[in-house]
CSV table of C-alpha atoms in Angstrom, one decimal:
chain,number,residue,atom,x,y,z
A,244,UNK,CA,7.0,-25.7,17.1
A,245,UNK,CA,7.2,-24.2,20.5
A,246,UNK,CA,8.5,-20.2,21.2
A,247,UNK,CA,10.0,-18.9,23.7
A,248,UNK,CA,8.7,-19.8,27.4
A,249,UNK,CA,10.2,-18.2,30.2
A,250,UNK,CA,9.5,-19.1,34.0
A,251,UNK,CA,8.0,-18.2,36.4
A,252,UNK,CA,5.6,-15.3,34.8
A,253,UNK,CA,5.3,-14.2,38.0
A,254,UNK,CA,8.0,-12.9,40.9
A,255,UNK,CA,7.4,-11.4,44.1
A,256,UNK,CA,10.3,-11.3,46.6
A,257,UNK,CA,12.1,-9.1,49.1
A,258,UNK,CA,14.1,-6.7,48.8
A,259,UNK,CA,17.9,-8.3,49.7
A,260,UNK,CA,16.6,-12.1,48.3
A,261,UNK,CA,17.7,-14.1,45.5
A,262,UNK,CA,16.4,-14.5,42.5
A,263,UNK,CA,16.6,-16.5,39.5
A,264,UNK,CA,14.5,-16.1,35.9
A,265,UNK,CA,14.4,-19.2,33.6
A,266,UNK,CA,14.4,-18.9,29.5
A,267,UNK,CA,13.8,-21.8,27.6
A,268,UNK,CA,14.9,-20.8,23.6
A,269,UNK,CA,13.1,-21.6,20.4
A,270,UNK,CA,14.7,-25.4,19.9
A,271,UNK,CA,17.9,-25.1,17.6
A,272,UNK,CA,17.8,-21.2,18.3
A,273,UNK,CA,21.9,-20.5,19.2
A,274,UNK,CA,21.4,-17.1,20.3
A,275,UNK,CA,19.8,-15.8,23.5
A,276,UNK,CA,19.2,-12.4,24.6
A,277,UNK,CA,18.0,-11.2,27.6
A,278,UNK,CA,16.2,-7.6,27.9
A,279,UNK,CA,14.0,-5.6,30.5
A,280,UNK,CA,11.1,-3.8,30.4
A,281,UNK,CA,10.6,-1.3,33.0
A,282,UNK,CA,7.2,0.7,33.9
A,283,UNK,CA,6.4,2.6,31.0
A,284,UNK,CA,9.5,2.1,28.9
A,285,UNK,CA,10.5,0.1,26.0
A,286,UNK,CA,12.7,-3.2,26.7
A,287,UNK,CA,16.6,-2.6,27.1
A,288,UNK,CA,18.9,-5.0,26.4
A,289,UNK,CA,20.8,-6.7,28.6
A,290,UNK,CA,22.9,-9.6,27.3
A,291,UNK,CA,23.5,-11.9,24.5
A,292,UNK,CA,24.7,-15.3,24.5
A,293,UNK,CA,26.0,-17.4,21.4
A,294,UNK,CA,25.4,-21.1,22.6
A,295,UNK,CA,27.2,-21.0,25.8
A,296,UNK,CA,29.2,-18.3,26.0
A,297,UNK,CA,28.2,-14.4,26.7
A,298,UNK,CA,28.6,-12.5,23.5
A,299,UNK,CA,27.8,-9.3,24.6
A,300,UNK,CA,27.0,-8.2,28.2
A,301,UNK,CA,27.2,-4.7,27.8
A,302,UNK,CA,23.7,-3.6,29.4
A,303,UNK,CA,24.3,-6.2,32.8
A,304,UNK,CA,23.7,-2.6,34.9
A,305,UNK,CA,25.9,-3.9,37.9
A,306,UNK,CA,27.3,-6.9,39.4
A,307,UNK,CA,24.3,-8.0,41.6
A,308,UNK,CA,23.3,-9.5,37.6
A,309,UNK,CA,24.4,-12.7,36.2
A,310,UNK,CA,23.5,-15.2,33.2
A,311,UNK,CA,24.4,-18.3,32.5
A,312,UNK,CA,23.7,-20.7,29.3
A,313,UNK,CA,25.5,-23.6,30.1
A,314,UNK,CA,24.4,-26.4,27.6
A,315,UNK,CA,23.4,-23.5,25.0
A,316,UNK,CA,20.1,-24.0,25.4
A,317,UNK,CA,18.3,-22.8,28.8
A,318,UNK,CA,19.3,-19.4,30.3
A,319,UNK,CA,18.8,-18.3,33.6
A,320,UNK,CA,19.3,-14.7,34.7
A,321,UNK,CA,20.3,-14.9,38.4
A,322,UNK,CA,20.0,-11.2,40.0
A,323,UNK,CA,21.6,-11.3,43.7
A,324,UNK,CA,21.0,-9.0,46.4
A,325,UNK,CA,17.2,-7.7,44.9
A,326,UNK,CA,16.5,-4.4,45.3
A,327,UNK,CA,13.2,-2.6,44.4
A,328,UNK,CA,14.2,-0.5,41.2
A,329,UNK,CA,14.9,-4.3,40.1
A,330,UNK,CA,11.0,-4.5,39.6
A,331,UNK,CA,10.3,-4.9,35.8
A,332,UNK,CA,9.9,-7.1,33.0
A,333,UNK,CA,11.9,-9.5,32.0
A,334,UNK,CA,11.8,-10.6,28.6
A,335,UNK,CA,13.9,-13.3,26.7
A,336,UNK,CA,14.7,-13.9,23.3
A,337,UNK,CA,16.3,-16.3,21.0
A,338,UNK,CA,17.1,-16.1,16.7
A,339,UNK,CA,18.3,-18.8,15.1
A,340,UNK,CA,22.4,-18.4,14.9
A,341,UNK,CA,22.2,-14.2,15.6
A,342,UNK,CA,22.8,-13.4,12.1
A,343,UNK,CA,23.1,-9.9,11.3
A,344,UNK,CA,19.2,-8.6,11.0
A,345,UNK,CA,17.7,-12.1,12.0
A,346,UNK,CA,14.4,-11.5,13.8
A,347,UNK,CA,14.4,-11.9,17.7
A,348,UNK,CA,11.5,-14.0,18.7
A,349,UNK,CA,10.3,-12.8,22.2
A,350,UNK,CA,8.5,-14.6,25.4
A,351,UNK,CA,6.0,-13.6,27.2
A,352,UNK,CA,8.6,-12.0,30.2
A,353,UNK,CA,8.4,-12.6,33.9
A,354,UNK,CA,7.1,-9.8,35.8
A,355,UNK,CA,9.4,-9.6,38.8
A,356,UNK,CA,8.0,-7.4,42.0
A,357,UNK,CA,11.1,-6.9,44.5
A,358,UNK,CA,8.7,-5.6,47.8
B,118,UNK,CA,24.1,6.1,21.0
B,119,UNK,CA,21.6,5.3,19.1
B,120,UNK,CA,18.4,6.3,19.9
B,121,UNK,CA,14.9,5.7,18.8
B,122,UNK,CA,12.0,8.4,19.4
B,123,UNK,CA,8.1,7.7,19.6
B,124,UNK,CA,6.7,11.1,20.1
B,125,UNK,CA,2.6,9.7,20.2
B,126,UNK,CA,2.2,8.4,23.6
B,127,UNK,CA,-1.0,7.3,23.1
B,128,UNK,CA,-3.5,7.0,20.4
B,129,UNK,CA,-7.1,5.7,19.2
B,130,UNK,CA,-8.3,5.2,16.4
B,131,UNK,CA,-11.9,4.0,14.8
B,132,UNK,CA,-12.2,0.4,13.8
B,133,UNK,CA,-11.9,-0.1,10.1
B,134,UNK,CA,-10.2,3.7,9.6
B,135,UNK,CA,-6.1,3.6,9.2
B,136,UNK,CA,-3.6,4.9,11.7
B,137,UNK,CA,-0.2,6.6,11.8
B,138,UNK,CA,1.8,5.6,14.3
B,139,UNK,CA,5.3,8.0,14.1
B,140,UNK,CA,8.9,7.3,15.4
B,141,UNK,CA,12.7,9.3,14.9
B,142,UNK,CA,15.9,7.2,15.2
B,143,UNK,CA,19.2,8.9,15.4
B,144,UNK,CA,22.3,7.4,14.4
B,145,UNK,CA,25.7,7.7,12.3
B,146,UNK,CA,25.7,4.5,10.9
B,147,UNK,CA,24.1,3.4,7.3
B,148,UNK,CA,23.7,-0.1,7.5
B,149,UNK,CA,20.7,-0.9,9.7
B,150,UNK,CA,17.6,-2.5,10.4
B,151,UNK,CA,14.1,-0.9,11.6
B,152,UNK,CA,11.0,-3.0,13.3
B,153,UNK,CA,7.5,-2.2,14.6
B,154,UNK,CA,6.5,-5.0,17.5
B,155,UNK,CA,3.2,-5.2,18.7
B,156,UNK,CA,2.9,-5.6,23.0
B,157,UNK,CA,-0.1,-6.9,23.7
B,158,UNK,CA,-1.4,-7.5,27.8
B,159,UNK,CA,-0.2,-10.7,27.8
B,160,UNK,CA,3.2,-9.1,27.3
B,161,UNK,CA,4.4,-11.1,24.2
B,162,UNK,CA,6.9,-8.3,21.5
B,163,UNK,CA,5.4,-9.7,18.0
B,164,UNK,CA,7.2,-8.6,15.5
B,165,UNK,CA,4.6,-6.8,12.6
B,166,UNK,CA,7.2,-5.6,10.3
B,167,UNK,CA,11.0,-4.7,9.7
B,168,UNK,CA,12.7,-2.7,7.0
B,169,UNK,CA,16.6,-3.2,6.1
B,170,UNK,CA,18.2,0.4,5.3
B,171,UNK,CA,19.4,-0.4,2.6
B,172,UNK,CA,16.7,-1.3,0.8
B,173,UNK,CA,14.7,2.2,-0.5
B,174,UNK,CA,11.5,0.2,-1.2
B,175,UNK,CA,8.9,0.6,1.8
B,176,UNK,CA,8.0,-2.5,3.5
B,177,UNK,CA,4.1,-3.9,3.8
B,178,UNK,CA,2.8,-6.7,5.5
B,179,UNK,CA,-0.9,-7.1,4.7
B,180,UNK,CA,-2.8,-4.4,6.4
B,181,UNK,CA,0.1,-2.4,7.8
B,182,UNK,CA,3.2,-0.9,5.9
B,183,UNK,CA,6.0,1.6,7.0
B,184,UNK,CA,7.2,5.0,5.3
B,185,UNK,CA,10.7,4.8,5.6
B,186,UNK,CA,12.7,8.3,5.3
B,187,UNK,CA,15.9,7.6,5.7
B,188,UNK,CA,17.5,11.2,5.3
B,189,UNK,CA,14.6,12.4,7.8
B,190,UNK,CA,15.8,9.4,10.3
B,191,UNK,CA,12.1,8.8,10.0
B,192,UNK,CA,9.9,5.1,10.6
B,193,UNK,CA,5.9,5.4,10.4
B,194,UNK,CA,3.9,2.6,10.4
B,195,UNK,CA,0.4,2.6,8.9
B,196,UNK,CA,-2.2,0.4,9.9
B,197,UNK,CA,-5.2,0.2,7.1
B,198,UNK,CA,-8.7,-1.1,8.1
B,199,UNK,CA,-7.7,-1.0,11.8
B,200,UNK,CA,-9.2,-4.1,13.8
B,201,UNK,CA,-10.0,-4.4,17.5
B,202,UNK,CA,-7.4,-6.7,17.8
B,203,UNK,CA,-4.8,-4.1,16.7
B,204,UNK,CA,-5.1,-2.5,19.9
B,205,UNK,CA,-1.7,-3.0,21.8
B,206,UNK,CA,1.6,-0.9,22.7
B,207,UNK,CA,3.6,-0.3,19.6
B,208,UNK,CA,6.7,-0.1,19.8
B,209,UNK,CA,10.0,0.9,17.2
B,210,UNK,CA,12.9,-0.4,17.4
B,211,UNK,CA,16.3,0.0,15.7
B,212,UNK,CA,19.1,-2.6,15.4
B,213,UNK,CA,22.8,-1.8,14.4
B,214,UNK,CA,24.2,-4.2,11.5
B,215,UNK,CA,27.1,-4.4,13.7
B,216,UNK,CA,25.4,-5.3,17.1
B,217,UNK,CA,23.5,-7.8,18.9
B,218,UNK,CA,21.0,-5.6,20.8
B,219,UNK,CA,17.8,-4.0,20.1
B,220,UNK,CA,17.0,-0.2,21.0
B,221,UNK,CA,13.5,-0.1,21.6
B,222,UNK,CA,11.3,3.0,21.4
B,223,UNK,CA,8.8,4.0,24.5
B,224,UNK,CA,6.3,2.9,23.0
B,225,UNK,CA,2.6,3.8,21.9
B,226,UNK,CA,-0.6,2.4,23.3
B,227,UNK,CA,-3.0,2.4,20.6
B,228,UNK,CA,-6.7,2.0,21.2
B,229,UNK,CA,-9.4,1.0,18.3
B,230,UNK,CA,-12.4,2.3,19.0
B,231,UNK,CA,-15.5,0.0,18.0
């Protein structure tokens, strides 16, 4: 079947704009998770969602970020109020029900530029 | 915190020869899992090979396998009869039993060498 697919691959906005990342999970996959990738670093986690609802949002690094899952399916990571340490690598994941030690399938990321 | 520690930024390596690619973790916990996922430019973490901590026998997937130390906190991952489609960011990663998240490495760029 189909993995992960997240859209666009490719952001460029301004600094102040709205943006908004799309994830579309391995089908039946309940949990989603949401990491980013800066320059030169290895991803860091962001959220995790558990069909609809936000399981763990401990690495959201301030309000301007938001996720939503609403039919426990498709994700979208809204990020308000861009500003250019923003820029990275966003990369989406899904596992089948989040078991403990399931393997995280990944998608290919959209690179967001914040000019 | 947990952290995870790749010390190689980069390294090569000649096709058809075997690479070590090394990484630390450091936590308090026993009950954990370890990965090595492969970056390649199109971006896409593919997960080449996980170990469970609780299991003493080293993992192996075909060509690569891991030496897993758990006293030394340590997680190598060998990669026999290198290909050029082995060439990639590497990177290790640890996962808590009791969390959700990943904690990635920084990662090591390996180049194969024709």
């Amino acid at each position: 079947g189909a993995g992960v697919s997240q859209t666009p691959s490719n952001k460029v906005t301004e600094k102040g704009k709205y943006v908004e990342l799309r994830c579309d999970p391995i089908s039946g996959h309940t949990a989603l998770y949401w990491y980013r990738q800066s320059l030169g670093q290895g991803p860091e986690f962001l959220i995790y969602f558990q069909g609809t609802g936000a399981a763990d949002d401990s690495g959201l690094p301030n309000d301007r970020f938001f996720a939503v899952r609403p039919e426990g399916s498709v994700s979208t990571l809204k990020i308000q109020r861009t500003e250019r340490g923003d820029s990275a690598v966003y990369l989406c994941a899904s596992s089948a029900s989040g078991g403990r030690g399931e393997t995280q399938y990944f998608g290919p990321g959209t690179r967001l530029l914040v000019l | 915190a947990q952290t995870v520690t790749q010390s190689q930024p980069e390294m090569s390596v000649q096709e058809a020869e075997t690479v070590t690619l090394s990484c630390t973790y450091d936590t308090s916990e026993s009950d954990y899992y370890l990965f090595w996922y492969k970056q390649p430019p199109s971006r896409q973490m593919i997960l080449v090979i996980r170990q469970e901590a609780y299991k003493q026998q080293n993992a192996t997937e075909n060509r690569f396998s891991v030496n897993f130390q758990k006293a030394a906190k340590s997680f190598s991952l060998k990669i026999s009869d290198s290909q050029l489609g082995d060439a990639a960011m590497y990177f290790c990663a640890y996962r808590s039993a009791f969390t959700d998240k990943i904690i990635f490495g920084k990662g090591t760029r390996l180049h194969i060498l024709p």
